[in-house]
């Protein structure tokens, strides 16, 4: 005679809480991405304006700068990649683990993002 084990029913509250964490950090990562796009637009316009100014002066072609597209694209890609990796890591985790992973991912992405925000304009040194 064997006893059957009762079916364990998951409560929806941990899932709802994890979805709230995902949405909250999704908004934070989206803000970081929007700021990176703004940085791309600003830097590319500054480089274009600087090069246009140099074209009007004598001997300016040797001083023209190129837009650091690789760094600017990396700056944009940091936040979405960090969010997707954190989401993939926490897809079956408990709430505390989900919060911890997203905090670490946001801190790491933020540190790298801020470094690039300061590094890219220094490449140009107008």
Coordinates of N, CA, C and O in Angstrom, one line a residue:
X1 N 0.8 -1.2 0.0 CA 0.0 0.0 0.0 C 0.9 1.2 0.0 O 1.7 1.4 0.9
X2 N 0.7 2.1 -1.0 CA 1.5 3.3 -1.1 C 0.6 4.5 -0.9 O -0.5 4.5 -1.3
X3 N 1.2 5.4 -0.3 CA 0.5 6.7 0.0 C 0.8 7.7 -1.1 O 2.0 7.8 -1.6
X4 N -0.2 8.4 -1.6 CA 0.1 9.4 -2.6 C 0.4 10.7 -1.9 O -0.1 11.1 -0.9
X5 N 1.3 11.4 -2.5 CA 1.7 12.7 -2.0 C 0.8 13.7 -2.5 O 0.4 13.7 -3.7
X6 N 0.3 14.6 -1.7 CA -0.6 15.7 -2.2 C 0.2 16.6 -3.1 O 1.4 16.9 -3.0
X7 N -0.6 17.1 -4.1 CA 0.0 18.0 -5.1 C 0.3 19.3 -4.4 O -0.5 19.9 -3.7
X8 N 1.5 19.8 -4.6 CA 1.9 21.1 -4.0 C 1.5 22.2 -5.0 O 1.9 22.2 -6.2
X9 N 0.7 23.1 -4.5 CA 0.2 24.2 -5.3 C 1.0 25.4 -5.1 O 1.2 25.8 -4.0
X10 N 1.5 26.0 -6.2 CA 2.3 27.2 -6.0 C 1.3 28.4 -5.9 O 0.4 28.5 -6.6
X11 N 1.7 29.3 -5.0 CA 0.9 30.5 -4.8 C 1.4 31.5 -5.8 O 2.6 31.6 -6.1
X12 N 0.5 32.3 -6.3 CA 0.9 33.3 -7.4 C 1.6 34.5 -6.8 O 2.2 35.2 -7.6
X13 N 1.6 34.7 -5.5 CA 2.3 35.9 -5.0 C 3.8 36.0 -5.3 O 4.2 37.0 -5.6
X14 N 4.6 34.9 -5.2 CA 6.0 35.0 -5.5 C 6.2 35.3 -7.0 O 7.1 36.1 -7.3
X15 N 5.3 34.8 -7.8 CA 5.5 35.0 -9.3 C 5.1 36.5 -9.6 O 5.8 37.2 -10.3
X16 N 4.1 37.0 -8.9 CA 3.7 38.4 -9.1 C 4.8 39.3 -8.6 O 5.2 40.3 -9.3
X17 N 5.4 39.0 -7.5 CA 6.5 39.8 -6.9 C 7.7 39.8 -7.9 O 8.4 40.8 -8.1
X18 N 8.0 38.6 -8.4 CA 9.2 38.5 -9.4 C 8.9 39.3 -10.6 O 9.8 40.0 -11.2
X19 N 7.6 39.3 -11.1 CA 7.3 40.1 -12.3 C 7.4 41.6 -12.0 O 7.9 42.4 -12.8
X20 N 7.0 42.0 -10.8 CA 7.2 43.4 -10.4 C 8.7 43.8 -10.4 O 9.1 44.9 -10.8
X21 N 9.6 42.9 -9.9 CA 11.0 43.2 -9.9 C 11.5 43.3 -11.3 O 12.3 44.2 -11.6
X22 N 11.0 42.4 -12.2 CA 11.5 42.4 -13.6 C 11.0 43.7 -14.3 O 11.8 44.3 -15.0
X23 N 9.8 44.1 -14.0 CA 9.3 45.4 -14.6 C 10.1 46.6 -14.1 O 10.5 47.5 -14.8
X24 N 10.3 46.6 -12.8 CA 11.0 47.7 -12.2 C 12.5 47.8 -12.7 O 12.9 48.9 -13.2
X25 N 13.2 46.7 -12.7 CA 14.5 46.8 -13.3 C 14.5 47.0 -14.8 O 15.5 47.5 -15.3
X26 N 13.5 46.5 -15.5 CA 13.4 46.7 -16.9 C 13.3 48.2 -17.2 O 13.9 48.7 -18.1
X27 N 12.5 48.9 -16.3 CA 12.4 50.4 -16.5 C 13.8 51.1 -16.2 O 14.1 52.0 -16.9
X28 N 14.5 50.6 -15.2 CA 15.8 51.2 -14.9 C 16.8 50.9 -16.1 O 17.5 51.8 -16.5
X29 N 16.8 49.7 -16.6 CA 17.7 49.4 -17.7 C 17.3 50.2 -19.0 O 18.1 50.6 -19.8
X30 N 16.0 50.4 -19.2 CA 15.5 51.1 -20.3 C 16.0 52.6 -20.2 O 16.4 53.2 -21.2
X31 N 15.9 53.1 -19.0 CA 16.4 54.5 -18.8 C 17.9 54.6 -19.1 O 18.3 55.6 -19.8
X32 N 18.6 53.6 -18.7 CA 20.1 53.6 -19.0 C 20.3 53.5 -20.5 O 21.2 54.2 -21.1
X33 N 19.5 52.7 -21.2 CA 19.6 52.6 -22.7 C 19.3 53.9 -23.4 O 19.9 54.4 -24.3
X34 N 18.2 54.6 -22.9 CA 17.8 55.9 -23.5 C 18.9 56.9 -23.3 O 19.2 57.7 -24.2
X35 N 19.6 56.9 -22.1 CA 20.7 57.8 -21.9 C 21.8 57.5 -22.8 O 22.5 58.4 -23.3
X36 N 22.1 56.3 -23.1 CA 23.2 55.9 -24.0 C 22.9 56.3 -25.4 O 23.8 56.8 -26.2
X37 N 21.6 56.2 -25.9 CA 21.3 56.7 -27.2 C 21.5 58.2 -27.3 O 21.9 58.7 -28.3
X38 N 21.1 58.9 -26.2 CA 21.3 60.3 -26.2 C 22.8 60.7 -26.3 O 23.2 61.7 -26.9
X39 N 23.6 59.9 -25.6 CA 25.1 60.1 -25.7 C 25.6 59.9 -27.1 O 26.4 60.6 -27.6
X40 N 25.1 58.9 -27.8 CA 25.4 58.6 -29.2 C 25.1 59.8 -30.0 O 25.9 60.2 -30.8
X41 N 23.9 60.3 -29.9 CA 23.5 61.4 -30.7 C 24.3 62.7 -30.4 O 24.8 63.3 -31.3
X42 N 24.6 62.9 -29.2 CA 25.3 64.1 -28.8 C 26.8 64.0 -29.3 O 27.3 65.0 -29.8
X43 N 27.4 62.9 -29.0 CA 28.8 62.8 -29.4 C 28.9 62.8 -31.0 O 29.8 63.5 -31.5
X44 N 28.1 62.1 -31.7 CA 28.2 62.1 -33.1 C 27.9 63.5 -33.7 O 28.6 64.0 -34.7
X45 N 27.0 64.3 -33.1 CA 26.8 65.7 -33.6 C 28.0 66.6 -33.2 O 28.3 67.4 -34.0
X46 N 28.6 66.4 -32.1 CA 29.7 67.2 -31.7 C 30.9 66.9 -32.6 O 31.6 67.8 -33.1
X47 N 31.1 65.6 -33.0 CA 32.2 65.3 -33.9 C 31.9 65.9 -35.3 O 32.9 66.4 -35.9
X48 N 30.7 65.8 -35.7 CA 30.4 66.3 -37.0 C 30.5 67.8 -37.1 O 31.1 68.4 -38.0
X49 N 30.1 68.5 -36.0 CA 30.3 70.0 -36.0 C 31.7 70.4 -35.9 O 32.2 71.3 -36.5
X50 N 32.5 69.6 -35.1 CA 33.9 69.9 -35.0 C 34.6 69.7 -36.3 O 35.4 70.6 -36.8
X51 N 34.3 68.6 -37.0 CA 34.9 68.4 -38.3 C 34.5 69.4 -39.4 O 35.3 69.8 -40.2
X52 N 33.3 69.8 -39.3 CA 32.8 70.9 -40.2 C 33.5 72.2 -40.0 O 33.9 72.9 -40.9
X53 N 33.7 72.5 -38.7 CA 34.5 73.7 -38.4 C 35.9 73.6 -38.9 O 36.4 74.6 -39.5
X54 N 36.5 72.5 -38.8 CA 37.9 72.3 -39.2 C 38.0 72.4 -40.7 O 39.1 72.8 -41.3
X55 N 37.0 72.0 -41.4 CA 37.0 72.1 -42.9 C 37.0 73.5 -43.4 O 37.6 73.8 -44.5
X56 N 36.5 74.4 -42.6 CA 36.5 75.8 -43.0 C 37.8 76.6 -42.6 O 38.0 77.7 -43.1
X57 N 38.6 76.0 -41.8 CA 39.9 76.6 -41.5 C 41.0 76.0 -42.3 O 40.9 74.9 -42.9
X58 N 42.1 76.7 -42.3 CA 43.3 76.1 -43.1 C 44.0 75.0 -42.3 O 44.2 75.1 -41.1
X59 N 44.3 73.9 -43.0 CA 45.0 72.8 -42.5 C 44.2 72.0 -41.5 O 44.8 71.3 -40.7
X60 N 42.9 72.1 -41.5 CA 42.0 71.5 -40.5 C 41.8 70.0 -40.8 O 41.4 69.3 -39.9
X61 N 42.1 69.5 -42.0 CA 41.8 68.1 -42.3 C 42.6 67.2 -41.5 O 42.2 66.0 -41.2
X62 N 43.8 67.6 -41.1 CA 44.7 66.7 -40.3 C 44.2 66.6 -38.9 O 44.7 65.7 -38.2
X63 N 43.4 67.5 -38.4 CA 42.9 67.5 -37.0 C 41.6 66.8 -36.9 O 41.1 66.8 -35.7
X64 N 40.9 66.4 -37.9 CA 39.6 65.9 -37.8 C 39.6 64.6 -37.0 O 40.5 63.8 -37.0
X65 N 38.5 64.4 -36.4 CA 38.3 63.2 -35.5 C 37.2 62.3 -36.2 O 36.3 62.7 -36.9
X66 N 37.3 61.0 -35.8 CA 36.3 60.1 -36.2 C 35.4 59.8 -35.0 O 35.8 59.8 -33.9
X67 N 34.1 59.5 -35.3 CA 33.2 59.1 -34.3 C 33.5 57.7 -33.7 O 33.7 56.8 -34.5
X68 N 33.6 57.6 -32.4 CA 34.0 56.3 -31.8 C 32.7 55.4 -31.8 O 32.1 55.1 -30.7
X69 N 32.3 54.9 -33.0 CA 31.1 54.1 -33.1 C 31.1 52.8 -32.3 O 30.1 52.5 -31.7
X70 N 32.2 52.2 -32.2 CA 32.2 50.9 -31.5 C 31.9 51.1 -30.0 O 31.2 50.4 -29.4
X71 N 32.6 52.1 -29.4 CA 32.3 52.4 -28.0 C 30.9 52.9 -27.7 O 30.3 52.6 -26.7
X72 N 30.4 53.7 -28.7 CA 29.0 54.2 -28.5 C 28.0 53.0 -28.6 O 27.0 53.0 -27.9
X73 N 28.2 52.1 -29.5 CA 27.3 51.0 -29.7 C 27.4 50.1 -28.4 O 26.4 49.6 -27.9
X74 N 28.6 49.9 -28.0 CA 28.8 49.1 -26.7 C 28.1 49.7 -25.6 O 27.4 49.1 -24.7
X75 N 28.1 51.0 -25.5 CA 27.4 51.8 -24.4 C 25.9 51.6 -24.5 O 25.3 51.4 -23.4
X76 N 25.4 51.5 -25.7 CA 23.9 51.2 -25.8 C 23.6 49.8 -25.5 O 22.6 49.5 -24.9
X77 N 24.5 48.8 -25.8 CA 24.2 47.4 -25.6 C 24.3 46.9 -24.2 O 23.8 45.8 -23.9
X78 N 25.0 47.7 -23.3 CA 25.3 47.2 -22.0 C 24.0 46.9 -21.2 O 23.8 45.8 -20.7
X79 N 23.1 47.8 -21.2 CA 21.9 47.7 -20.4 C 21.0 46.5 -20.9 O 20.5 45.7 -20.1
X80 N 20.6 46.4 -22.2 CA 19.8 45.3 -22.6 C 20.4 44.0 -22.4 O 19.8 43.0 -22.0
X81 N 21.7 43.9 -22.6 CA 22.4 42.6 -22.4 C 22.4 42.2 -20.9 O 22.1 41.0 -20.6
X82 N 22.7 43.2 -20.0 CA 22.6 42.9 -18.6 C 21.2 42.5 -18.2 O 21.1 41.5 -17.3
X83 N 20.2 43.1 -18.7 CA 18.8 42.8 -18.3 C 18.5 41.4 -18.8 O 17.9 40.6 -18.0
X84 N 18.8 41.1 -20.0 CA 18.5 39.7 -20.6 C 19.2 38.6 -19.8 O 18.6 37.6 -19.5
X85 N 20.5 38.9 -19.5 CA 21.2 37.9 -18.7 C 20.6 37.7 -17.3 O 20.4 36.5 -16.9
X86 N 20.3 38.8 -16.7 CA 19.7 38.7 -15.3 C 18.3 38.0 -15.4 O 18.0 37.2 -14.5
X87 N 17.6 38.3 -16.4 CA 16.3 37.7 -16.6 C 16.4 36.2 -16.8 O 15.7 35.3 -16.3
X88 N 17.4 35.8 -17.6 CA 17.6 34.4 -17.9 C 18.1 33.6 -16.7 O 17.7 32.5 -16.4
X89 N 19.0 34.2 -15.9 CA 19.5 33.6 -14.7 C 18.4 33.4 -13.7 O 18.3 32.4 -13.0
X90 N 17.4 34.3 -13.6 CA 16.4 34.3 -12.5 C 15.1 33.8 -13.0 O 14.1 33.9 -12.2
X91 N 15.0 33.1 -14.1 CA 13.7 32.7 -14.6 C 13.0 31.7 -13.7 O 11.8 31.6 -13.7
X92 N 13.8 30.9 -13.0 CA 13.2 29.9 -12.1 C 13.7 30.1 -10.6 O 13.6 29.1 -9.8
X93 N 14.1 31.3 -10.3 CA 14.7 31.5 -8.9 C 13.6 32.0 -8.0 O 12.5 32.5 -8.4
X94 N 14.0 32.0 -6.7 CA 13.1 32.6 -5.7 C 13.2 34.1 -5.8 O 14.1 34.6 -6.4
X95 N 12.3 34.8 -5.1 CA 12.2 36.2 -5.1 C 13.5 36.9 -4.6 O 14.0 37.8 -5.2
X96 N 14.1 36.3 -3.5 CA 15.3 36.9 -2.9 C 16.5 36.8 -3.9 O 17.3 37.8 -4.1
X97 N 16.6 35.7 -4.5 CA 17.6 35.5 -5.5 C 17.4 36.4 -6.7 O 18.4 37.0 -7.3
X98 N 16.2 36.6 -7.2 CA 15.9 37.4 -8.3 C 16.3 38.9 -8.0 O 16.9 39.5 -8.8
X99 N 15.9 39.3 -6.8 CA 16.3 40.7 -6.4 C 17.8 40.9 -6.3 O 18.4 41.8 -6.8
X100 N 18.5 39.9 -5.7 CA 19.9 40.0 -5.6 C 20.6 40.0 -7.0 O 21.5 40.8 -7.2
X101 N 20.2 39.1 -7.9 CA 20.8 39.0 -9.2 C 20.6 40.3 -10.0 O 21.5 40.9 -10.6
X102 N 19.4 40.9 -9.9 CA 19.1 42.1 -10.6 C 19.9 43.3 -10.0 O 20.3 44.2 -10.7
X103 N 20.0 43.3 -8.7 CA 20.8 44.4 -8.1 C 22.3 44.3 -8.6 O 22.9 45.3 -8.9
X104 N 22.8 43.1 -8.6 CA 24.2 42.9 -9.0 C 24.3 43.3 -10.5 O 25.3 44.0 -10.9
X105 N 23.4 42.8 -11.3 CA 23.4 43.1 -12.8 C 23.3 44.7 -13.0 O 24.0 45.2 -13.9
X106 N 22.4 45.3 -12.3 CA 22.3 46.8 -12.4 C 23.5 47.5 -12.0 O 24.0 48.5 -12.6
X107 N 24.1 47.1 -10.9 CA 25.3 47.7 -10.4 C 26.5 47.5 -11.4 O 27.2 48.5 -11.7
X108 N 26.7 46.3 -11.9 CA 27.7 46.0 -12.9 C 27.5 46.8 -14.2 O 28.4 47.4 -14.7
X109 N 26.3 46.8 -14.7 CA 26.0 47.5 -15.9 C 26.1 49.0 -15.7 O 26.7 49.7 -16.6
X110 N 25.7 49.5 -14.5 CA 25.9 50.9 -14.2 C 27.3 51.4 -14.2 O 27.7 52.4 -14.6
X111 N 28.2 50.5 -13.5 CA 29.6 50.9 -13.4 C 30.2 50.9 -14.8 O 30.9 51.9 -15.2
X112 N 30.0 49.9 -15.6 CA 30.5 49.9 -17.0 C 29.9 51.0 -17.8 O 30.7 51.7 -18.6
X113 N 28.7 51.3 -17.7 CA 28.0 52.3 -18.5 C 28.5 53.7 -18.1 O 28.8 54.5 -19.0
X114 N 28.7 54.0 -16.8 CA 29.3 55.3 -16.4 C 30.7 55.4 -16.8 O 31.1 56.5 -17.2
X115 N 31.5 54.3 -16.8 CA 32.9 54.4 -17.3 C 32.9 54.8 -18.8 O 33.7 55.7 -19.2
X116 N 32.0 54.2 -19.6 CA 31.9 54.6 -21.0 C 31.4 56.0 -21.2 O 31.8 56.7 -22.1
X117 N 30.5 56.4 -20.3 CA 30.0 57.8 -20.4 C 31.1 58.8 -20.2 O 31.1 59.9 -20.8
X118 N 32.1 58.5 -19.4 CA 33.2 59.4 -19.1 C 34.3 59.1 -20.1 O 35.1 60.1 -20.4
X119 N 34.5 57.9 -20.6 CA 35.6 57.6 -21.5 C 35.4 58.1 -22.9 O 36.4 58.6 -23.5
X120 N 34.2 58.0 -23.5 CA 34.0 58.3 -24.9 C 34.3 59.8 -25.1 O 35.0 60.1 -26.1
X121 N 33.8 60.8 -24.3 CA 34.2 62.2 -24.6 C 35.7 62.4 -24.5 O 36.2 63.3 -25.2
X122 N 36.4 61.7 -23.6 CA 37.8 61.9 -23.5 C 38.6 61.4 -24.7 O 39.7 61.8 -25.0
X123 N 38.0 60.5 -25.5 CA 38.6 60.0 -26.7 C 38.7 61.2 -27.7 O 39.6 61.2 -28.6
X124 N 37.8 62.1 -27.6 CA 37.7 63.2 -28.6 C 38.6 64.3 -28.3 O 39.3 64.9 -29.1
X125 N 38.6 64.7 -27.0 CA 39.4 65.9 -26.5 C 39.5 67.0 -27.5 O 40.6 67.3 -28.1
X126 N 38.4 67.7 -27.7 CA 38.4 68.8 -28.6 C 39.2 70.0 -28.0 O 39.1 70.4 -27.0

